[in-house]
Short mmCIF file of C-alpha atoms and ligand atoms in Angstrom, two decimals:
data_model
loop_
_atom_site.label_atom_id
_atom_site.label_comp_id
_atom_site.label_asym_id
_atom_site.label_seq_id
_atom_site.Cartn_x
_atom_site.Cartn_y
_atom_site.Cartn_z
CA MET A 1 -0.01 -0.02 0.00
CA GLU A 2 1.30 3.51 -0.93
CA TYR A 3 0.34 6.14 1.58
CA VAL A 4 1.11 9.74 0.66
CA ILE A 5 0.73 12.51 3.18
CA LEU A 6 0.88 16.22 2.23
CA GLY A 7 2.04 18.30 5.17
CA ALA A 8 4.22 17.67 8.20
CA GLY A 9 2.22 19.58 10.79
CA ALA A 10 0.13 18.43 13.73
CA ALA A 11 -2.29 16.52 11.45
CA GLY A 12 0.31 15.06 9.07
CA ILE A 13 2.77 13.91 11.72
CA THR A 14 0.05 12.28 13.84
CA ALA A 15 -1.40 10.62 10.71
CA ALA A 16 1.95 9.11 9.74
CA ARG A 17 2.52 7.84 13.28
CA THR A 18 -0.98 6.21 13.27
CA ILE A 19 -0.56 4.63 9.85
CA ARG A 20 2.73 3.08 10.84
CA LYS A 21 1.14 1.57 13.95
CA ALA A 22 -1.77 0.17 12.00
CA ASP A 23 0.23 -1.00 8.95
CA SER A 24 3.79 -2.03 9.51
CA GLN A 25 4.39 -2.91 5.87
CA GLY A 26 2.89 -0.07 3.77
CA ASN A 27 5.09 2.59 2.24
CA ILE A 28 4.57 6.12 3.62
CA THR A 29 5.76 9.20 1.77
CA MET A 30 5.43 12.64 3.39
CA LEU A 31 5.93 15.93 1.51
CA SER A 32 6.04 19.36 3.06
CA THR A 33 6.79 22.84 1.94
CA ASP A 34 8.32 23.26 5.42
CA THR A 35 11.93 22.25 5.43
CA GLN A 36 11.74 21.05 9.05
CA VAL A 37 9.04 19.96 11.46
CA HIS A 38 8.02 22.65 13.81
CA SER A 39 5.22 23.68 16.15
CA ARG A 40 3.40 26.87 15.14
CA CYS A 41 2.21 27.24 18.70
CA MET A 42 5.79 27.88 19.75
CA LEU A 43 6.86 30.40 17.03
CA HIS A 44 6.65 33.20 19.63
CA LYS A 45 9.37 31.44 21.53
CA PHE A 46 11.60 31.66 18.44
CA LEU A 47 10.80 35.39 18.18
CA SER A 48 11.71 35.87 21.91
CA HIS A 49 14.93 33.90 21.38
CA GLU A 50 13.98 31.38 24.01
CA ARG A 51 14.09 28.57 21.40
CA THR A 52 16.14 27.87 18.33
CA ALA A 53 14.57 26.59 15.10
CA GLU A 54 15.54 23.03 16.12
CA GLY A 55 13.92 23.54 19.48
CA LEU A 56 10.57 23.99 17.80
CA ASN A 57 10.52 20.39 16.56
CA PHE A 58 7.63 18.56 18.17
CA ALA A 59 8.42 15.15 16.67
CA GLU A 60 11.20 12.82 17.90
CA THR A 61 14.49 13.64 16.17
CA ASP A 62 14.51 10.15 14.53
CA PHE A 63 10.79 10.24 13.75
CA PHE A 64 11.15 9.60 10.00
CA GLU A 65 13.83 6.87 10.24
CA LYS A 66 12.10 5.15 13.14
CA ASN A 67 8.75 5.02 11.44
CA ARG A 68 10.30 4.21 7.99
CA ILE A 69 8.81 7.26 6.35
CA HIS A 70 10.17 8.61 3.08
CA TRP A 71 10.17 12.34 3.91
CA LYS A 72 10.55 15.01 1.25
CA PRO A 73 11.02 18.36 3.02
CA GLY A 74 10.98 21.58 1.03
CA VAL A 75 8.74 20.10 -1.64
CA THR A 76 5.39 21.68 -2.51
CA VAL A 77 2.57 19.81 -4.19
CA THR A 78 1.21 21.99 -6.97
CA LYS A 79 -1.39 19.76 -8.59
CA LEU A 80 -3.47 16.63 -7.92
CA ASP A 81 -4.75 14.14 -10.43
CA THR A 82 -7.30 12.22 -8.47
CA ALA A 83 -8.35 10.07 -11.48
CA ALA A 84 -4.81 8.86 -12.04
CA LYS A 85 -4.09 8.91 -8.26
CA LYS A 86 -0.95 11.05 -8.56
CA VAL A 87 0.40 14.28 -7.04
CA MET A 88 2.70 16.66 -8.92
CA THR A 89 5.35 18.67 -7.17
CA ASP A 90 7.17 21.92 -7.78
CA LYS A 91 10.30 19.88 -8.42
CA GLY A 92 8.67 18.25 -11.45
CA GLU A 93 8.12 14.90 -9.72
CA GLU A 94 4.94 12.77 -10.02
CA ILE A 95 4.16 10.58 -7.01
CA SER A 96 1.47 7.87 -7.16
CA TYR A 97 -0.67 6.94 -4.18
CA ASP A 98 -3.18 4.33 -3.08
CA LYS A 99 -4.34 6.53 -0.18
CA LEU A 100 -3.70 10.24 0.01
CA LEU A 101 -3.99 12.55 3.00
CA ILE A 102 -4.13 16.29 2.45
CA ALA A 103 -2.92 17.97 5.66
CA THR A 104 -1.70 21.21 4.25
CA GLY A 105 -2.91 23.48 7.06
CA ALA A 106 -3.59 27.14 6.40
CA GLU A 107 -1.89 30.30 5.30
CA SER A 108 -2.07 33.81 6.86
CA PHE A 109 -4.58 36.11 5.23
CA ILE A 110 -3.15 39.46 4.19
CA PRO A 111 -6.09 41.83 3.55
CA PRO A 112 -5.97 43.94 0.35
CA VAL A 113 -5.33 47.17 2.30
CA GLY A 114 -3.02 49.74 0.72
CA ASN A 115 0.25 47.99 -0.22
CA LEU A 116 0.17 45.28 2.47
CA ARG A 117 0.27 42.57 -0.20
CA GLU A 118 3.19 44.09 -2.20
CA ALA A 119 5.47 45.54 0.47
CA ASN A 120 8.63 43.60 1.47
CA ASN A 121 8.37 44.32 5.27
CA VAL A 122 4.96 42.72 5.79
CA PHE A 123 4.64 39.17 7.18
CA GLY A 124 2.09 36.77 8.51
CA LEU A 125 3.10 34.53 11.37
CA ARG A 126 2.36 30.93 10.31
CA HIS A 127 5.59 29.18 9.41
CA LEU A 128 9.09 29.07 10.76
CA LYS A 129 10.25 30.95 7.70
CA ASP A 130 7.88 33.79 8.68
CA ALA A 131 9.34 33.85 12.18
CA GLN A 132 12.89 33.82 10.73
CA ALA A 133 12.12 36.69 8.37
CA ILE A 134 10.43 38.71 11.16
CA ASP A 135 13.30 38.03 13.51
CA ALA A 136 15.87 39.16 10.92
CA MET A 137 14.02 42.41 10.18
CA ALA A 138 13.05 43.06 13.81
CA LYS A 139 16.79 43.36 14.71
CA LYS A 140 16.87 46.78 12.98
CA ALA A 141 13.23 47.78 13.54
CA GLU A 142 12.29 50.57 15.92
CA ASN A 143 8.57 50.34 15.50
CA ILE A 144 6.61 47.19 14.83
CA ALA A 145 2.92 47.34 13.92
CA ILE A 146 0.76 44.25 14.42
CA ILE A 147 -2.66 44.05 12.75
CA GLY A 148 -4.95 41.82 14.81
CA SER A 149 -4.96 41.08 18.53
CA GLY A 150 -6.09 37.46 18.54
CA LEU A 151 -3.78 34.75 19.79
CA VAL A 152 -1.40 34.93 16.87
CA GLY A 153 -1.10 38.73 17.03
CA LEU A 154 -0.45 38.72 20.73
CA ASP A 155 1.95 35.79 20.40
CA ALA A 156 4.00 37.93 17.95
CA ALA A 157 3.72 40.97 20.18
CA TYR A 158 4.77 39.08 23.30
CA GLY A 159 7.72 37.33 21.61
CA LEU A 160 9.05 40.64 20.17
CA MET A 161 8.48 42.55 23.38
CA GLU A 162 10.61 39.97 25.21
CA THR A 163 13.54 41.13 23.01
CA GLY A 164 12.84 44.76 23.93
CA LYS A 165 10.89 45.75 20.82
CA LYS A 166 8.21 48.42 20.79
CA VAL A 167 4.93 47.18 19.32
CA SER A 168 1.67 48.84 18.31
CA VAL A 169 -1.34 46.57 17.92
CA ILE A 170 -4.32 47.51 15.81
CA GLU A 171 -7.60 45.72 16.50
CA MET A 172 -10.97 46.41 14.88
CA ALA A 173 -12.93 45.06 17.86
CA GLU A 174 -13.33 47.21 20.97
CA GLN A 175 -11.20 44.74 22.98
CA ILE A 176 -8.21 42.49 22.52
CA LEU A 177 -8.67 38.67 22.14
CA PRO A 178 -12.20 39.26 20.90
CA ILE A 179 -12.81 35.65 19.89
CA GLN A 180 -11.32 34.19 23.04
CA LEU A 181 -12.40 36.39 25.93
CA ASP A 182 -14.98 38.79 27.22
CA LYS A 183 -14.08 42.39 27.96
CA THR A 184 -13.23 41.84 31.58
CA GLY A 185 -10.91 38.94 30.86
CA ALA A 186 -9.30 40.65 27.85
CA TYR A 187 -8.59 43.87 29.82
CA GLU A 188 -6.47 41.98 32.35
CA TYR A 189 -4.16 41.10 29.41
CA GLN A 190 -4.35 44.55 27.88
CA LYS A 191 -3.17 46.15 31.19
CA ARG A 192 -0.21 43.78 31.34
CA PHE A 193 0.77 44.37 27.72
CA GLU A 194 0.46 48.13 28.15
CA LYS A 195 2.61 48.04 31.29
CA ALA A 196 5.26 46.23 29.31
CA GLY A 197 5.20 48.96 26.68
CA ALA A 198 2.66 47.90 23.99
CA ALA A 199 0.27 50.46 22.51
CA PHE A 200 -3.21 49.36 21.43
CA TYR A 201 -5.54 50.96 18.89
CA LEU A 202 -8.87 49.30 19.59
CA GLY A 203 -12.00 49.70 17.52
CA ARG A 204 -9.78 50.77 14.60
CA LYS A 205 -9.04 49.29 11.18
CA ALA A 206 -5.88 49.63 9.07
CA ALA A 207 -7.31 51.54 6.15
CA ASP A 208 -4.27 52.42 4.09
CA THR A 209 -0.50 52.30 3.97
CA ILE A 210 2.34 54.63 3.07
CA MET A 211 5.18 52.82 1.26
CA ASN A 212 8.70 54.14 0.47
CA ALA A 213 10.68 53.77 -2.75
CA GLU A 214 12.32 50.60 -1.31
CA GLY A 215 8.92 48.89 -1.08
CA LYS A 216 8.70 49.21 2.71
CA ILE A 217 5.56 50.38 4.57
CA THR A 218 6.64 53.25 6.73
CA ARG A 219 3.23 54.18 8.07
CA LEU A 220 -0.03 52.43 8.63
CA VAL A 221 -3.03 54.71 8.21
CA LEU A 222 -6.01 53.90 10.40
CA ASP A 223 -9.66 54.50 9.55
CA ASN A 224 -9.73 57.67 11.68
CA GLY A 225 -6.64 59.07 9.89
CA THR A 226 -4.14 58.21 12.69
CA GLU A 227 -0.73 57.32 11.20
CA ILE A 228 1.32 54.73 12.92
CA PRO A 229 5.05 54.71 12.06
CA CYS A 230 6.49 51.28 11.40
CA ASP A 231 9.55 49.49 10.03
CA LEU A 232 7.92 46.11 10.10
CA VAL A 233 4.25 45.03 9.85
CA ILE A 234 2.92 41.70 11.11
CA VAL A 235 -0.54 40.78 9.92
CA ALA A 236 -2.51 38.42 12.19
CA ALA A 237 -5.96 38.95 10.68
CA GLY A 238 -7.01 35.31 10.21
CA VAL A 239 -6.05 32.41 7.96
CA ARG A 240 -7.31 30.70 4.89
CA SER A 241 -7.10 26.93 4.29
CA ALA A 242 -3.99 26.04 2.22
CA VAL A 243 -5.79 24.60 -0.85
CA ALA A 244 -3.68 25.97 -3.63
CA GLY A 245 -3.23 23.18 -6.18
CA MET A 246 -5.53 20.84 -4.19
CA ASP A 247 -8.46 21.05 -6.67
CA GLY A 248 -9.14 17.81 -8.52
CA GLU A 249 -12.03 15.71 -9.66
CA GLY A 250 -14.28 15.05 -6.66
CA ILE A 251 -12.55 17.57 -4.35
CA VAL A 252 -14.87 20.26 -3.08
CA ILE A 253 -13.34 23.48 -1.74
CA ASP A 254 -15.69 25.86 0.04
CA ARG A 255 -13.60 27.88 2.49
CA GLY A 256 -12.01 24.60 3.73
CA LEU A 257 -11.50 21.37 1.89
CA GLN A 258 -14.80 19.58 2.38
CA VAL A 259 -14.84 16.20 4.09
CA ASN A 260 -17.46 13.85 5.47
CA GLU A 261 -17.49 12.58 9.03
CA TYR A 262 -14.85 10.01 8.14
CA LEU A 263 -12.63 12.82 6.80
CA GLU A 264 -13.03 11.48 3.26
CA THR A 265 -13.07 14.05 0.44
CA GLY A 266 -15.33 13.46 -2.56
CA ALA A 267 -12.40 11.86 -4.43
CA ALA A 268 -11.80 8.13 -4.03
CA ASP A 269 -9.10 7.36 -1.41
CA VAL A 270 -8.33 10.99 -0.72
CA TYR A 271 -8.71 12.21 2.86
CA ALA A 272 -8.10 15.61 4.50
CA ALA A 273 -7.29 16.54 8.11
CA GLY A 274 -6.33 19.54 10.20
CA ASP A 275 -6.70 23.24 9.53
CA VAL A 276 -7.13 22.67 5.77
CA THR A 277 -10.60 21.27 6.39
CA GLY A 278 -11.75 24.50 8.06
CA LEU A 279 -13.47 22.31 10.76
CA SER A 280 -11.29 23.83 13.51
CA GLY A 281 -8.17 25.85 13.97
CA ILE A 282 -6.52 24.35 17.00
CA TRP A 283 -3.71 21.92 17.51
CA PRO A 284 -5.45 19.09 19.42
CA ASN A 285 -8.24 18.92 16.84
CA ALA A 286 -5.69 18.81 13.97
CA GLN A 287 -4.00 15.88 15.71
CA LYS A 288 -7.33 14.13 16.32
CA GLN A 289 -8.33 14.60 12.69
CA GLY A 290 -4.90 13.25 11.55
CA GLU A 291 -5.42 10.20 13.68
CA THR A 292 -9.02 9.60 12.53
CA ALA A 293 -8.20 10.03 8.84
CA ALA A 294 -5.16 7.70 9.16
CA LEU A 295 -7.25 4.98 10.83
CA ASN A 296 -9.76 5.24 8.01
CA MET A 297 -7.00 5.19 5.35
CA CYS A 298 -5.97 1.90 6.95
CA GLY A 299 -9.40 0.39 6.57
CA SER A 300 -11.25 1.34 9.78
CA LYS A 301 -14.51 3.34 9.78
CA VAL A 302 -14.08 5.92 12.50
CA ALA A 303 -16.11 9.10 12.63
CA TYR A 304 -14.49 12.35 13.71
CA THR A 305 -15.92 14.22 16.59
CA ASP A 306 -14.78 17.70 17.58
CA ARG A 307 -13.48 16.81 20.98
CA TYR A 308 -12.02 20.11 21.97
CA ALA A 309 -14.52 22.35 20.16
CA MET A 310 -13.95 26.02 20.92
CA LYS A 311 -11.42 25.54 23.59
CA ASN A 312 -8.61 28.05 24.05
CA THR A 313 -5.92 28.26 26.74
CA ILE A 314 -4.08 31.57 27.02
CA ASN A 315 -1.00 32.44 29.01
CA PHE A 316 0.75 35.82 28.80
CA PHE A 317 2.70 37.39 31.63
CA GLY A 318 1.96 34.32 33.86
CA LEU A 319 -1.80 35.02 33.78
CA VAL A 320 -3.54 31.86 32.54
CA SER A 321 -7.04 31.71 31.08
CA MET A 322 -9.17 28.96 29.66
CA CYS A 323 -12.36 29.36 27.67
CA VAL A 324 -14.64 26.62 26.34
CA GLY A 325 -17.77 27.01 24.27
CA LEU A 326 -19.63 30.31 23.86
CA ILE A 327 -17.88 33.57 24.49
CA VAL A 328 -20.61 36.07 23.61
CA PRO A 329 -23.96 35.44 25.33
CA GLU A 330 -27.20 35.91 23.38
CA GLU A 331 -30.52 37.23 24.45
CA GLY A 332 -32.18 34.84 26.90
CA ASP A 333 -28.93 33.39 28.17
CA THR A 334 -28.02 33.67 31.84
CA VAL A 335 -24.54 34.99 32.66
CA ILE A 336 -23.01 34.33 36.08
CA ALA A 337 -19.71 36.02 36.82
CA ARG A 338 -17.47 36.16 39.83
CA GLU A 339 -14.33 38.21 40.34
CA GLY A 340 -11.80 37.39 43.03
CA ALA A 341 -8.53 39.11 44.01
CA SER A 342 -6.57 37.11 41.42
CA SER A 343 -9.18 35.21 39.48
CA TYR A 344 -12.20 35.73 37.30
CA LYS A 345 -14.89 33.22 36.35
CA ARG A 346 -17.86 33.51 34.03
CA VAL A 347 -20.45 30.96 32.96
CA ILE A 348 -23.07 31.32 30.26
CA LEU A 349 -26.18 29.21 30.80
CA ARG A 350 -28.64 28.43 28.04
CA ASP A 351 -31.76 26.39 28.70
CA GLY A 352 -30.37 25.34 32.07
CA LYS A 353 -27.15 23.95 30.53
CA VAL A 354 -23.66 25.40 30.48
CA ALA A 355 -23.02 26.83 27.04
CA GLY A 356 -19.70 28.60 27.72
CA VAL A 357 -17.22 29.12 30.50
CA LEU A 358 -14.28 31.45 30.96
CA LEU A 359 -11.78 30.88 33.78
CA GLN A 360 -8.94 33.28 34.45
CA GLY A 361 -6.21 33.17 37.04
CA ASP A 362 -7.19 29.70 38.25
CA ILE A 363 -8.11 27.07 35.66
CA SER A 364 -7.61 24.09 38.00
CA HIS A 365 -11.14 22.73 37.72
CA GLY A 366 -11.40 23.25 33.95
CA GLY A 367 -12.17 19.59 33.25
CA ILE A 368 -15.63 19.62 34.85
CA TRP A 369 -16.76 22.53 32.66
CA GLN A 370 -15.58 20.82 29.48
CA TYR A 371 -17.44 17.76 30.58
CA LEU A 372 -20.71 19.66 31.28
CA ILE A 373 -20.58 21.50 27.95
CA LYS A 374 -19.62 18.48 25.86
CA ASN A 375 -22.35 16.33 27.40
CA GLY A 376 -25.08 19.00 27.56
CA ILE A 377 -25.79 18.23 31.23
CA PRO A 378 -28.48 20.35 32.92
CA VAL A 379 -27.19 22.18 35.94
CA ASP A 380 -30.25 24.31 36.89
CA THR A 381 -31.70 21.50 38.98
CA ILE A 382 -28.68 21.34 41.29
CA GLU A 383 -28.99 23.56 44.34
CA LYS A 384 -25.41 24.55 44.82
CA ASP A 385 -23.10 27.43 44.02
CA ILE A 386 -22.35 26.88 40.33
CA PHE A 387 -18.67 27.58 40.79
CA ALA A 388 -18.46 24.86 43.45
CA LEU A 389 -19.72 22.04 41.14
CA ASN A 390 -17.56 18.98 40.88
CA PHE A 391 -17.81 15.57 39.28
CA GLY A 392 -19.27 14.15 42.41
CA ASP A 393 -22.38 16.17 41.82
CA PHE A 394 -23.18 14.22 38.70
CA TYR A 395 -22.40 10.73 39.83
CA GLY A 396 -24.01 8.27 42.27
CA MET A 397 -22.33 5.26 43.88
CA LYS A 398 -23.37 1.70 43.11
CA GLU A 399 -23.61 -0.85 45.91
CA ASN A 400 -20.30 -2.37 44.82
CA GLY A 401 -18.64 1.02 45.23
CA GLU A 402 -18.35 1.88 41.51
CA TYR A 403 -19.36 5.33 40.35
CA GLN A 404 -22.43 5.48 38.18
CA TRP A 405 -23.88 8.30 36.12
CA ASN A 406 -26.83 9.99 37.77
CA THR A 407 -29.38 9.53 35.03
CA ALA A 408 -31.94 11.61 36.91
CA LEU A 409 -29.95 14.68 35.84
CA MET A 410 -30.18 13.93 32.12
C1 LIG B 1 1.42 31.62 15.82
C2 LIG B 1 0.43 30.56 16.08
C3 LIG B 1 0.14 30.18 17.36
C4 LIG B 1 -0.75 29.16 17.65
N1 LIG B 1 -1.05 28.78 18.92
C5 LIG B 1 -1.87 27.79 19.18
C6 LIG B 1 -2.15 27.40 20.54
O1 LIG B 1 -1.64 27.97 21.47
N2 LIG B 1 -3.02 26.35 20.72
C7 LIG B 1 -3.59 25.65 19.67
O2 LIG B 1 -4.33 24.73 19.91
N3 LIG B 1 -3.33 26.06 18.42
C8 LIG B 1 -2.53 27.06 18.12
N4 LIG B 1 -2.29 27.40 16.82
C9 LIG B 1 -2.95 26.68 15.77
C10 LIG B 1 -2.23 25.35 15.43
O3 LIG B 1 -0.84 25.63 15.23
C11 LIG B 1 -2.85 24.77 14.18
O4 LIG B 1 -4.19 24.42 14.47
C12 LIG B 1 -2.12 23.50 13.75
O5 LIG B 1 -0.77 23.76 13.47
C13 LIG B 1 -2.77 22.90 12.53
O6 LIG B 1 -2.07 21.74 12.11
P1 LIG B 1 -2.10 21.20 10.60
O7 LIG B 1 -1.29 20.02 10.60
O8 LIG B 1 -3.54 21.16 10.12
O9 LIG B 1 -1.42 22.34 9.72
P2 LIG B 1 0.01 23.02 9.83
O10 LIG B 1 0.65 22.86 11.14
O11 LIG B 1 -0.21 24.43 9.22
O12 LIG B 1 0.92 22.15 8.79
C14 LIG B 1 0.70 22.20 7.38
C15 LIG B 1 1.83 21.44 6.68
O13 LIG B 1 1.50 21.40 5.31
C16 LIG B 1 2.62 21.80 4.52
N5 LIG B 1 2.12 22.29 3.21
C17 LIG B 1 1.25 23.27 3.03
N6 LIG B 1 0.95 23.37 1.66
C18 LIG B 1 1.66 22.35 1.08
C19 LIG B 1 1.72 21.89 -0.25
N7 LIG B 1 1.05 22.47 -1.26
N8 LIG B 1 2.57 20.83 -0.54
C20 LIG B 1 3.24 20.27 0.49
N9 LIG B 1 3.17 20.65 1.78
C21 LIG B 1 2.37 21.68 2.05
C22 LIG B 1 3.27 22.85 5.39
O14 LIG B 1 4.65 23.03 4.98
C23 LIG B 1 3.17 22.18 6.75
O15 LIG B 1 4.15 21.21 6.91
C24 LIG B 1 -1.42 28.44 16.51
C25 LIG B 1 -1.06 28.84 15.24
C26 LIG B 1 -0.13 29.86 15.00
C27 LIG B 1 0.15 30.21 13.56
#
């Protein structure tokens, strides 16, 4: 059996590992544009000089040899022929497959604002090569502008500030981390970033740019006319699935690469996993999808379920937060919040069930909230302080001492 995997990220590496466990004899070939395996979640550690490029590797150093994988780093697949079951590369090679996994991830989205797409000092932060280019340019940069204050934008800001750089962050929402946190939780981080020297422009959009004769943006112009001087611009305004060249007979691309519950595309023996599917944008889900697709490529029939849907963990300046489920309540929802000296907790209840939770400062009992959300367990019948709930509130004890689910609560 010839297995071919496109991409050596969280999904691709997990898939390769899973295939090798399930099929000790098949041939596995992996191709990746990346020239080395690296964790995108740790790119900020490269920017802050806490880790070298090698230190970002999240696979074992002998991963490819140990698992007998034919790895082709620095090779980009430019075309698929799903009828002939072949992929074509930028090196002019054609590689045949029996089972193909597309795990090509995503690319930073650079909006068509002013000269952002043409200038030579504008970068996304998605790949090690982005971080290396940013790091090289940051050495001489006085002012760094970052568009977007989600996790990627703040990762970039944090990493660069650790090396003493001055950053300005432009965010079109009225708060930072708008997808991850509510205003109260987000403000705790904003205060810490500001104290460390960051400037925020909230509720503002980058509307234009001023570029010099060398093709460098020297000023970002905001929608209220404010001009922000910059020598380097980082755009963290979202991603798009990496589907260039992935169209082929049976493949449907609609934002992400479309898959069914078994992570099969519409082309025979072609699967997709990870960010490229657009199903999720977080590491553990990419891994889970890689594993599920791989098992199915090896003949199982395993459905994918979004185990960690909408879960984010954030840690800047030693302040940790965890949010699961809904962030923004809707009309009719009940919101219960509690602020302590060093912690903040907020729960959103809908129809008597927990729809979202945000924990900041102390995330030690996060598991119970994930459990309640995932299983849709009603909590309105329990007469207890909601923030004191624990697993024991949902289980009874059998005569033999085993725990049993309290079905009366369902
Ligand atoms: C800065 C940053 C911080 C993040 N922090 C977190 C976090 O804290 N927690 C979290 O859960 N998630 C985080 N994420 C998201 C997480 O990194 C992604 O969800 C995860 O990497 C997705 O894995 P993947 O395998 O689908 O794709 P990727 O990791 O993007 O891997 C894609 C692979 O495909 C290759 N490739 C692409 N196109 C081609 C082609 N045409 N031919 C051959 N190879 C190709 C690439 O070279 C790469 O090897 C972060 C992301 C970024 C960018």
